[in-house]
Coordinates of C-alpha atoms in Angstrom, one line a residue:
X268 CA 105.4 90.0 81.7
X269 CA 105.7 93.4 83.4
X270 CA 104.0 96.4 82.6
X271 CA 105.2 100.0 83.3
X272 CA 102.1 102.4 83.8
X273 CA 102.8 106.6 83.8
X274 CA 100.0 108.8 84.8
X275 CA 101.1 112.8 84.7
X276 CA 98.8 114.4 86.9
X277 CA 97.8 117.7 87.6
X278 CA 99.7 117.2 91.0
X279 CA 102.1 114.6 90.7
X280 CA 103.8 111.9 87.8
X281 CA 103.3 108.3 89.1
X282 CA 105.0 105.1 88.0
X283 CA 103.2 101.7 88.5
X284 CA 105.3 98.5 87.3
X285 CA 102.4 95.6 87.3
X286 CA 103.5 92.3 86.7
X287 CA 101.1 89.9 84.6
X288 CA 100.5 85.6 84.9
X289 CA 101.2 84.0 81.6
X290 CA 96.9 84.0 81.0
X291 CA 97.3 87.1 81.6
X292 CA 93.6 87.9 83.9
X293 CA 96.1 88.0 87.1
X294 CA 98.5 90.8 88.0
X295 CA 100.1 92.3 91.1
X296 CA 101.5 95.6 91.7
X297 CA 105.0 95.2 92.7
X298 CA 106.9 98.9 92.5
X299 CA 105.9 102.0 92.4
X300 CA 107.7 105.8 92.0
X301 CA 106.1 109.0 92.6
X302 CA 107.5 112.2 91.9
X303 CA 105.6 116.0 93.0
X304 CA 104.6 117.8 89.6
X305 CA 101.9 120.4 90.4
X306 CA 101.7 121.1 86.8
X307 CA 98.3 123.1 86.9
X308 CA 101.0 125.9 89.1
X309 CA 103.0 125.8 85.8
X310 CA 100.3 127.2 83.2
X311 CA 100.3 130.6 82.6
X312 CA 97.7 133.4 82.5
X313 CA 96.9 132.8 79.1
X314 CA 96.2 129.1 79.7
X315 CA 99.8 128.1 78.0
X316 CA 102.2 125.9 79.5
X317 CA 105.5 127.3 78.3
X318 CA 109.3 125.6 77.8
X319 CA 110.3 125.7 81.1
X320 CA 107.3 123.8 82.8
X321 CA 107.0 121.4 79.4
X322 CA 111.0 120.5 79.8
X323 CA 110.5 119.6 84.1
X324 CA 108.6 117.2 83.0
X325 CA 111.0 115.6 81.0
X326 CA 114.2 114.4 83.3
X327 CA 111.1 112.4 85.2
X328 CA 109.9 110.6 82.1
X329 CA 113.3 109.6 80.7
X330 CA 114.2 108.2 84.2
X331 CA 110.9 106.6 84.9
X332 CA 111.6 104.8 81.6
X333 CA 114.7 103.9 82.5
X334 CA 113.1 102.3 85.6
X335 CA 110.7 100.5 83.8
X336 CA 113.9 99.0 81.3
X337 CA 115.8 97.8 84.8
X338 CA 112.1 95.9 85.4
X339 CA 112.1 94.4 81.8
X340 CA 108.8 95.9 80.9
X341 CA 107.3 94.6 77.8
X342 CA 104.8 97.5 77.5
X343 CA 105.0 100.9 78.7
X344 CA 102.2 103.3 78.9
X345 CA 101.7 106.7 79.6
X346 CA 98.6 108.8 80.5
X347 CA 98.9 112.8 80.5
X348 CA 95.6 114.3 82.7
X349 CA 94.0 117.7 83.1
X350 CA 97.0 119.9 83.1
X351 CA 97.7 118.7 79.7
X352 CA 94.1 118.1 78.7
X353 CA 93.3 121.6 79.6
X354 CA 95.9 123.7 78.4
X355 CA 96.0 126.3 75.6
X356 CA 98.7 124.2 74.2
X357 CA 98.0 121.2 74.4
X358 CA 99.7 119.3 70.8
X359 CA 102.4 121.2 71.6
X360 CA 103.5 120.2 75.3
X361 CA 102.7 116.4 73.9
X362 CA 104.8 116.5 70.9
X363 CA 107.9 118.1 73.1
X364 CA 107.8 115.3 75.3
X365 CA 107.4 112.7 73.0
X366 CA 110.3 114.0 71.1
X367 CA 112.3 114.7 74.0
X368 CA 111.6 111.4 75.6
X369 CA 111.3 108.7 72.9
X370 CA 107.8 107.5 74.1
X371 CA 103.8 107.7 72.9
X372 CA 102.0 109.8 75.2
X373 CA 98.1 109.7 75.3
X374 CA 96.2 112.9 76.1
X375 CA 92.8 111.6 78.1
X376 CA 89.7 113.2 77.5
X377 CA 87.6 113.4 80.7
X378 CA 85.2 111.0 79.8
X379 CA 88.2 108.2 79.2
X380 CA 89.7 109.5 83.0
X381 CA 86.2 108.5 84.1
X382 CA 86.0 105.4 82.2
X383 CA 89.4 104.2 83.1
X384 CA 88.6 105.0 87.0
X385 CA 85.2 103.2 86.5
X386 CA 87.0 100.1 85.4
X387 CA 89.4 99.9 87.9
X388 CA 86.4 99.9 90.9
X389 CA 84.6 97.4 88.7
X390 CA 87.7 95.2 89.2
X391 CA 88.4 96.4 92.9
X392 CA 84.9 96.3 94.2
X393 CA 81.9 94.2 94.3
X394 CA 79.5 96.9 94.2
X395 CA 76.8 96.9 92.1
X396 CA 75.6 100.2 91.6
X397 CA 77.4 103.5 92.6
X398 CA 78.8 106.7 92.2
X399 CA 82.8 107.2 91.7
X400 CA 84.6 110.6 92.3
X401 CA 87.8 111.1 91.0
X402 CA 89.5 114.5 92.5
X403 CA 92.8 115.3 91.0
X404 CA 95.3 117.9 90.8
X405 CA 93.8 120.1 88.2
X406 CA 90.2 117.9 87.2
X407 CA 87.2 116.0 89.0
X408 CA 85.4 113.4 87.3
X409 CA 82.3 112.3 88.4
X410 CA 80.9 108.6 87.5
X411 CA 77.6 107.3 87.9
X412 CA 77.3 103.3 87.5
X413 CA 74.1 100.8 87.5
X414 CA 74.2 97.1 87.3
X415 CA 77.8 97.7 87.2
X416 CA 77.5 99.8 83.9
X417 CA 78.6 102.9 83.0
X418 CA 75.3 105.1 82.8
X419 CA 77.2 108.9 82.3
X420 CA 80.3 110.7 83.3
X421 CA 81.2 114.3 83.5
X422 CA 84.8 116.2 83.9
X423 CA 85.3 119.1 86.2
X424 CA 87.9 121.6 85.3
X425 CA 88.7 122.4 89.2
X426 CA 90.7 119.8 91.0
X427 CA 92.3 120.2 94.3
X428 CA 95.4 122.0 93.2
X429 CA 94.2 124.4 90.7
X430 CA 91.2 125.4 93.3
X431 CA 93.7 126.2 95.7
X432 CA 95.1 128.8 92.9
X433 CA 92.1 130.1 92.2
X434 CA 90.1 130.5 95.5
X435 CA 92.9 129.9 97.9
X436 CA 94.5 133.5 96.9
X437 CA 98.0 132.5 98.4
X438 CA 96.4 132.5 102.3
X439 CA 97.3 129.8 104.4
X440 CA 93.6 129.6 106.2
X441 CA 90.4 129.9 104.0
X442 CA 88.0 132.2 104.9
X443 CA 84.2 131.7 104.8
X444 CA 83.8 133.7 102.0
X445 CA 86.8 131.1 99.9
X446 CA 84.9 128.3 101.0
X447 CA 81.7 129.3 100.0
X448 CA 83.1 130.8 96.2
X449 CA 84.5 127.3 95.7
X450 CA 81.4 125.2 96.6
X451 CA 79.3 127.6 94.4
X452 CA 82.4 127.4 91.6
X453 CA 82.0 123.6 91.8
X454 CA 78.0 123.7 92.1
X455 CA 78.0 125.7 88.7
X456 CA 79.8 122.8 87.2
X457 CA 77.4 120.8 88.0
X458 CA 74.0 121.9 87.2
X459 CA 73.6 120.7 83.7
X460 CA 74.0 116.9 84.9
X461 CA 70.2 116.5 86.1
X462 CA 71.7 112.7 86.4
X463 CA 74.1 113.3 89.5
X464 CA 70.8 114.4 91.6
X465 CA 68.2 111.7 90.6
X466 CA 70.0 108.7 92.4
X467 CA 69.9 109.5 95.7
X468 CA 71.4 106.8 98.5
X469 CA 74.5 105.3 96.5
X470 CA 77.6 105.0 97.9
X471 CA 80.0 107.4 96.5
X472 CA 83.2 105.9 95.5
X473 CA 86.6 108.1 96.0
X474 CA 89.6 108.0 94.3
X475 CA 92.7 109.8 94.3
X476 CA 95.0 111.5 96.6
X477 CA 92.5 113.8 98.5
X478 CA 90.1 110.4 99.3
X479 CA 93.0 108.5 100.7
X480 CA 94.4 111.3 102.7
X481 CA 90.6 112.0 104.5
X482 CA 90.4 108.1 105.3
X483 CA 93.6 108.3 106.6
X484 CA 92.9 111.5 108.8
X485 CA 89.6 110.0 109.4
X486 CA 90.5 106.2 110.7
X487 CA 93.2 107.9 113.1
X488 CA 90.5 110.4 114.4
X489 CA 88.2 107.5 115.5
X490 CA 91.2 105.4 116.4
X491 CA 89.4 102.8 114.0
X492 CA 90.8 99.4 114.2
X493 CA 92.6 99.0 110.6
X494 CA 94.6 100.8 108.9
X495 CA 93.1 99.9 105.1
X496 CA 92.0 102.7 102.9
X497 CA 90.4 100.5 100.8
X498 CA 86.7 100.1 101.2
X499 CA 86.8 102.5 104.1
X500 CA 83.9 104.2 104.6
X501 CA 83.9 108.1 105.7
X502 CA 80.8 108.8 107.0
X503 CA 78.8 112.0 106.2
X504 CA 79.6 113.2 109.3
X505 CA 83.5 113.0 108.5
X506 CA 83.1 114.9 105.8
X507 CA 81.2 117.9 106.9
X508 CA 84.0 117.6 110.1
X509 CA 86.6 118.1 108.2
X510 CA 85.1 120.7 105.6
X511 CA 84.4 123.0 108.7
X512 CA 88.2 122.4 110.6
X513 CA 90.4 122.4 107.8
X514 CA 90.0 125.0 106.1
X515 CA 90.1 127.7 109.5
X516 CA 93.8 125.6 110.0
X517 CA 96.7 127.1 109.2
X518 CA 99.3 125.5 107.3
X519 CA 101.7 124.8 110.1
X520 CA 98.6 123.3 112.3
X521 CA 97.8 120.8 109.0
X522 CA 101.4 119.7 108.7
X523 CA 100.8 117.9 112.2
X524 CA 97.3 116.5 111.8
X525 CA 97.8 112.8 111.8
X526 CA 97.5 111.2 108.7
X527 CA 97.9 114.1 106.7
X528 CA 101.3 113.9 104.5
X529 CA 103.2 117.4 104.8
X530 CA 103.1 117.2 101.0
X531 CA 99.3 117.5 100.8
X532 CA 98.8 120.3 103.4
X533 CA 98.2 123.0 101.3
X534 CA 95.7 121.6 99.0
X535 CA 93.7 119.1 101.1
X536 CA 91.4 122.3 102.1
X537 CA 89.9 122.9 98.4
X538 CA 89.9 118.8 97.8
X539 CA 87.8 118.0 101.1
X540 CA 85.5 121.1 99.7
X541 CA 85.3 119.3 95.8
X542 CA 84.4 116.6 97.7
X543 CA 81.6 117.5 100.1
X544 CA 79.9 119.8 96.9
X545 CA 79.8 116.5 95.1
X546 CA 78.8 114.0 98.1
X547 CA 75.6 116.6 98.7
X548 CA 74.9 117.0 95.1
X549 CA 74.7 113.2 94.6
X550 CA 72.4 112.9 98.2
X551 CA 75.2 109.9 98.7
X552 CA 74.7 107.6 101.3
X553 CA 78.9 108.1 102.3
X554 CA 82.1 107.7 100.6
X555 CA 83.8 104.6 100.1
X556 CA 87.1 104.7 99.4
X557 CA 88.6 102.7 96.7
X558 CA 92.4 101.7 96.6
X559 CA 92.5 101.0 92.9
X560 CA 91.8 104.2 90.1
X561 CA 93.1 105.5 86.9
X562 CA 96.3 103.1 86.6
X563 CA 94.5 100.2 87.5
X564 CA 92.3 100.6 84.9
X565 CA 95.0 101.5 82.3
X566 CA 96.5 97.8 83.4
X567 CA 92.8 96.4 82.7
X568 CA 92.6 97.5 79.6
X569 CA 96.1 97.1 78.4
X570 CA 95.5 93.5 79.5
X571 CA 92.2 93.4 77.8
X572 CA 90.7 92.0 81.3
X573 CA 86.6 92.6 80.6
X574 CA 84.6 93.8 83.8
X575 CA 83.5 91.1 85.8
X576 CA 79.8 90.7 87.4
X577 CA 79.7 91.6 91.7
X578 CA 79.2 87.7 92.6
X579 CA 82.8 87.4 90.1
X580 CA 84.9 90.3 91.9
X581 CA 85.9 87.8 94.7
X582 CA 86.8 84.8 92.8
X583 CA 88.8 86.9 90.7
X584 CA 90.8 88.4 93.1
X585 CA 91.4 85.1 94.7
X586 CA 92.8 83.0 91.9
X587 CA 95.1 86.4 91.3
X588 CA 96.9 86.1 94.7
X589 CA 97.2 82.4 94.7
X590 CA 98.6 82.6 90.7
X591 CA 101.5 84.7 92.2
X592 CA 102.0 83.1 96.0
X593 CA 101.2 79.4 95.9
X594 CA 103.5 76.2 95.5
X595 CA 100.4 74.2 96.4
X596 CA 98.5 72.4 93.7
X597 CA 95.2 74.5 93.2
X598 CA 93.6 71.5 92.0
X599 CA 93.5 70.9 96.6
X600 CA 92.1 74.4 96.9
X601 CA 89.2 74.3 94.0
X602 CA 88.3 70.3 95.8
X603 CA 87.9 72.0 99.4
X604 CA 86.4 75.2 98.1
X605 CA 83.6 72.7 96.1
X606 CA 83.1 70.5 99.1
X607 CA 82.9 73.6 101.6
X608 CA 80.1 75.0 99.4
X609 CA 78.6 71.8 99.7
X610 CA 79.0 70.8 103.2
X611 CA 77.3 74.7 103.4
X612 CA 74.6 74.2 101.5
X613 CA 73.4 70.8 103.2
X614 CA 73.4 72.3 106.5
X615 CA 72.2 75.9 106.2
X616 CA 69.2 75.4 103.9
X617 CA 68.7 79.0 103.3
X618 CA 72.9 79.6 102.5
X619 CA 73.6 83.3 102.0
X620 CA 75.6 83.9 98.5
X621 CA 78.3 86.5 100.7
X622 CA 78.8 84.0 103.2
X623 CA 79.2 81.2 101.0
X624 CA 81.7 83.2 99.2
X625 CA 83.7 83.8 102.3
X626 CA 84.1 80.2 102.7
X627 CA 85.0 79.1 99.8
X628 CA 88.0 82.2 99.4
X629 CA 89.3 80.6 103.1
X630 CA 89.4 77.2 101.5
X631 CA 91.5 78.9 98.5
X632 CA 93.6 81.2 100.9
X633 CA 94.3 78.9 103.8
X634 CA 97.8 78.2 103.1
X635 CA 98.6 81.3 101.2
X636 CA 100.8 82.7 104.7
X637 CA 103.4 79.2 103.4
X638 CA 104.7 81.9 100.9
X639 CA 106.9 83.8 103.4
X640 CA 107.5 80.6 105.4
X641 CA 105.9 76.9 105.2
X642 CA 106.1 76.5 109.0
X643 CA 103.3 78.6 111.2
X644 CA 102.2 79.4 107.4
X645 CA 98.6 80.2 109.4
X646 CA 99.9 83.0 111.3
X647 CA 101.3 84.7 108.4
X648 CA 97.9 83.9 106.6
X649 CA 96.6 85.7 109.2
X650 CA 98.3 88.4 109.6
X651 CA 98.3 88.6 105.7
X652 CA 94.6 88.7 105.0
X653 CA 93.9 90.8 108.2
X654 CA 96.1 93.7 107.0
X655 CA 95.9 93.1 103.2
X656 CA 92.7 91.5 102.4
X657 CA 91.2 90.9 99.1
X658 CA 89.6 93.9 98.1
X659 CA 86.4 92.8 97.0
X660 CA 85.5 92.5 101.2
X661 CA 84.3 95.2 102.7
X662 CA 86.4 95.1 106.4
X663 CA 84.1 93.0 108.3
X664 CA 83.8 90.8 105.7
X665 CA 88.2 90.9 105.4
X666 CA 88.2 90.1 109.5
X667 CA 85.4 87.2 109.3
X668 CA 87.7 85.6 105.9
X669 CA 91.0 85.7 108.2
X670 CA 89.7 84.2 111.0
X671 CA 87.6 81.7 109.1
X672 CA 90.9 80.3 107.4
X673 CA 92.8 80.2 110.3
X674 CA 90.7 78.2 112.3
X675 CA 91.9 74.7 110.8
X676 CA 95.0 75.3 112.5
X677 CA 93.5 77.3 115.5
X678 CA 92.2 74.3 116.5
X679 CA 88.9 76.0 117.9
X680 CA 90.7 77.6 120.7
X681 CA 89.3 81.0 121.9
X682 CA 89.9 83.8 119.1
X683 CA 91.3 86.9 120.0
X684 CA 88.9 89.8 118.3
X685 CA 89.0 92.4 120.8
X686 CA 90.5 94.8 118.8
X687 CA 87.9 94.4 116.1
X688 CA 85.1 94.9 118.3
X689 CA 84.0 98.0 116.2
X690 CA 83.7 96.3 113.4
X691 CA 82.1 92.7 113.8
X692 CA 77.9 92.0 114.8
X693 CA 76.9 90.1 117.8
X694 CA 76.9 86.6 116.5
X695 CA 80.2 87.0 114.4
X696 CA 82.1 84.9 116.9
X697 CA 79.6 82.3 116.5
X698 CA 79.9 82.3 112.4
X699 CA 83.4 82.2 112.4
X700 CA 83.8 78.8 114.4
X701 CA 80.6 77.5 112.7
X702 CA 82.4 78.4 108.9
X703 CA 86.2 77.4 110.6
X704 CA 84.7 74.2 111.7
X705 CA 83.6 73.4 107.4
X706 CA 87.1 74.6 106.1
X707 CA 88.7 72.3 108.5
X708 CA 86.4 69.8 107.5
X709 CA 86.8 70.1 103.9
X710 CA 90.5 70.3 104.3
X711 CA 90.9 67.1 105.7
X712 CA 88.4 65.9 102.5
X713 CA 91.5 66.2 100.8
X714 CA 94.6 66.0 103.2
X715 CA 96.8 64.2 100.9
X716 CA 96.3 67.1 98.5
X717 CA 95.1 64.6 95.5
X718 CA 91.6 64.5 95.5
X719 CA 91.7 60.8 96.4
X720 CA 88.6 61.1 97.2
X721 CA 87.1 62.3 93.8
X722 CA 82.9 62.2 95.1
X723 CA 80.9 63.6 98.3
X724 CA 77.1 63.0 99.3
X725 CA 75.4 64.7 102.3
X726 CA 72.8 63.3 103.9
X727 CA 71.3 64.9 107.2
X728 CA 69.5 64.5 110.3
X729 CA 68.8 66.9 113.1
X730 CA 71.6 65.5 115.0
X731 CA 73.7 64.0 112.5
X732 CA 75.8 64.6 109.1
X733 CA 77.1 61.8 106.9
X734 CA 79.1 62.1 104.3
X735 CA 79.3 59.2 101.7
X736 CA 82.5 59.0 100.4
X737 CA 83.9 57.8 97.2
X738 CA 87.5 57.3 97.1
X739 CA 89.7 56.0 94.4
X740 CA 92.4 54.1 97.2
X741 CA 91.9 53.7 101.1
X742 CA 91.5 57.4 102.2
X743 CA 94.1 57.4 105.2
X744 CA 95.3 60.8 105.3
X745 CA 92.0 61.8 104.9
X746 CA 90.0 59.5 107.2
X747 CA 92.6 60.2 110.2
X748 CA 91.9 64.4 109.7
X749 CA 88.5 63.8 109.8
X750 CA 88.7 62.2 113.1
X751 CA 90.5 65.4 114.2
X752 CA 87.6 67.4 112.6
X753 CA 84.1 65.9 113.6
X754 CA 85.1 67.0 117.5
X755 CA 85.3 70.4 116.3
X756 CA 82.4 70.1 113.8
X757 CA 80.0 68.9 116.6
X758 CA 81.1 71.9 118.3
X759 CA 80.3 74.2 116.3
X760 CA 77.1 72.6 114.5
X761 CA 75.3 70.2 117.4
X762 CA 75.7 67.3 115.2
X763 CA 77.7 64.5 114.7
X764 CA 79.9 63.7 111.5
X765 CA 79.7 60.4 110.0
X766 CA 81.4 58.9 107.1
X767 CA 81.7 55.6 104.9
X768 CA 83.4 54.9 102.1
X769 CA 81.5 53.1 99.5
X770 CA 82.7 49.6 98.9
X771 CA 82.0 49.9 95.3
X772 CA 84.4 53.0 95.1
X773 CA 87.3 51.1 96.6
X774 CA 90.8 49.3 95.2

């Protein structure tokens, strides 16, 4: 089914159309509409948003619906933010547009903004603990998490477009004196949460328009090798760089920094300000940027999908994407994904969860490129997970995962990771052809994709693996693939593969 998700911001109305597997714990974004709102510009002195900003809202809604009708949504639902939340007038502007519009509209309190955000990282992210920033239009909410559970939340009234009223004053530079009446505005807000200072060295997670835009500024700045937002990570140093040039900019000079949309030129100064007051206030180790936020997590719960534990987030994600982009049986990619973990196991004594959890997604992603096309489906599986990897990998981890799953069909030859230099260690090279070299193996465990051979033991010498085979039929797909793979597997490992099917196994 497809689900039509409406957030009205403070700066902008969004439409997300999700659509949902039959169990309904997978779901893929697959349109989105975003139209400019800047409702916080429309309230009044007297805190009152009056007929004429209520009724702009409106054409939006009834054509967004529409939208969602051409998609066949079965559910549509709307979130109104801190404009609404924190105007004088609030029953009013909601019953107009529901009225006027035919549709339920829910009014978020700040705490249910955090929640929703908090949810939708818990999905994205394999973090365990954390804090998560959410800097909108005409609110900030601030999230702490531990053990991946919610420990407090606070909501800001300043956001990045409503700062820009207030402390901007209508100048296209900020002077010092802005700057610092801003910080101090947004360090008042902040004094009664004792909590935001007494977890010093968590990540700070950033959502929202103002997170995305830095990362973008930020990647392009250091010419960094991807262009992901997700799980990007600004350091402190980006911040405080851009909290000391922005702001003496004019607004011509922003319109042409790279990475900065024209759109967001005039109020990127007071967001990258929110942001640093926060980042220092939590003593945060740097911001990581998170892809997924309030609509995400609207999708969650309007699917009911519980957050998952860290060593889950990957999994997850996995069976998501193949639910949507497989023809393959999956019953082939859960047999090589088991066997992979064991082949890992056997060899490395001391097996690292992360690592083991990087094989085992190549295993299940390895043929997710045949999609587009079944022929060269490994170059479009790697250029698929190296510019849109699961987001539970940080973007080493995304890089490693790629080149991992397209070794079975690279055939060990020399890999070409020059231009991710920045981001891989020493010995990643080395990993990637020792990993490869088990995917391919456990690939051609089950070439015939029928788990004909239904058992696997390991046993292991310091120069030699065998694997004890039982099969229900003579193996020949698989025994003339693993031919192919013991050269490569010697390679990589130092040891020789060995097999023999057990007589007792055999028809």
């Amino acid at each position: 089914m497809n689900i039509g998700i409406i957030d009205i911001g403070s700066n902008s109305i969004r439409l997300a159309i999700y659509e949902s597997a039959a169990e309904g714990r997978a779901y893929r974004l697959i349109n989105e509409f975003k139209e400019s709102a800047r409702l916080s510009e429309k309230m009044s002195a007297d805190g009152m948003m009056h007929q004429e900003g209520i009724q702009s809202i409106v054409p939006i809604l009834r054509q967004f619906s529409e939208v969602c009708s051409a998609y066949s949504c079965t559910k549509i639902r709307i979130a109104a933010t801190a404009a609404i939340r924190n105007a004088a007038n609030t029953s009013e502007i909601k019953a107009i547009l529901e009225r006027d519009t035919g549709m339920e509209i829910e009014v978020l309190t700040g705490e249910q903004e955090a929640y929703f955000g908090f949810i939708a990282v818990a999905g994205g992210m394999a973090v365990e603990d954390g804090f998560i920033v959410d800097i909108g239009g005409g609110s900030t909410e601030i999230t702490l998490f531990r053990n991946r559970h919610l420990v407090g939340s606070v909501s800001l009234p300043l956001g990045a477009v409503n700062a820009q009223v207030q402390f901007g004053e209508g100048e296209e530079t900020w002077t010092e004196e802005n700057c610092r009446r801003l910080r101090h505005a947004v360090g008042r807000l902040m004094e009664k949460e004792s909590w935001m200072e007494s977890h010093s060295g968590l990540p700070l997670i950033g959502l929202g328009g103002t997170i995305r835009t830095l990362s973008k500024m930020d990647q392009r700045r250091r010419n960094y090798p991807l262009r992901l937002a997700h799980h990007y990570c600004v350091e402190p140093e980006g911040i405080q760089y851009y909290a000391e040039t922005l702001p003496q900019l004019s607004l011509e000079k922003r319109r042409k920094i790279d990475g900065l949309s024209k759109a967001r030129a005039d109020i990127i100064v007071p967001g990258i300000l929110i942001l640093q007051a926060v980042f220092d206030r939590c003593q945060a180790s740097c911001c990581l940027v998170s892809g997924t936020g309030l609509r995400e997590g609207l999708l969650q719960d309007t699917l009911g999908i519980d957050i998952p534990p860290a060593s889950e987030v990957l999994q997850r994600q996995t069976e998501s994407l193949l639910a949507f982009h497989t023809r393959t049986p999956q019953a082939h990619f859960h047999q090589i994904s088991r066997y992979a973990e064991q082949l890992y196991k056997a060899i490395d004594k001391d097996a690292n969860p992360a690592v083991t959890g990087l094989v085992k997604a190549a295993c299940m992603l390895y043929k997710i490129g045949g999609v587009i096309r079944y022929h060269q489906y490994d170059k479009h599986t790697l250029y698929w997970l190296t510019h849109a990897p699961l987001g539970a990998l940080n973007h080493r981890e995304a890089i490693l995962c790629a080149f991992i799953a397209d070794f079975p069909s690279n055939h060990a030859k020399k890999l070409n990771l020059e231009e991710y230099a920045e981001l891989l260690k020493e010995k990643d090279e080395e990993e990637i052809l020792r990993l490869g070299s088990l995917v391919e193996l456990s690939i051609a465990l089950d070439a015939g994709e029928t788990q004909k051979i239904e058992e696997m033991e390991t046993e292991i010498t310091e120069d030699t693996l065998l694997l004890k085979l039982k099969s229900r039929s003579h193996p020949y797909l698989e025994t003339r693939q693993l031919e192919a793979a013991a050269k490569n597997f010697k390679k990589a490992w130092g040891r020789k593969l060995e097999w023999e099917l057990q007589p007792a196994s055999m028809r």
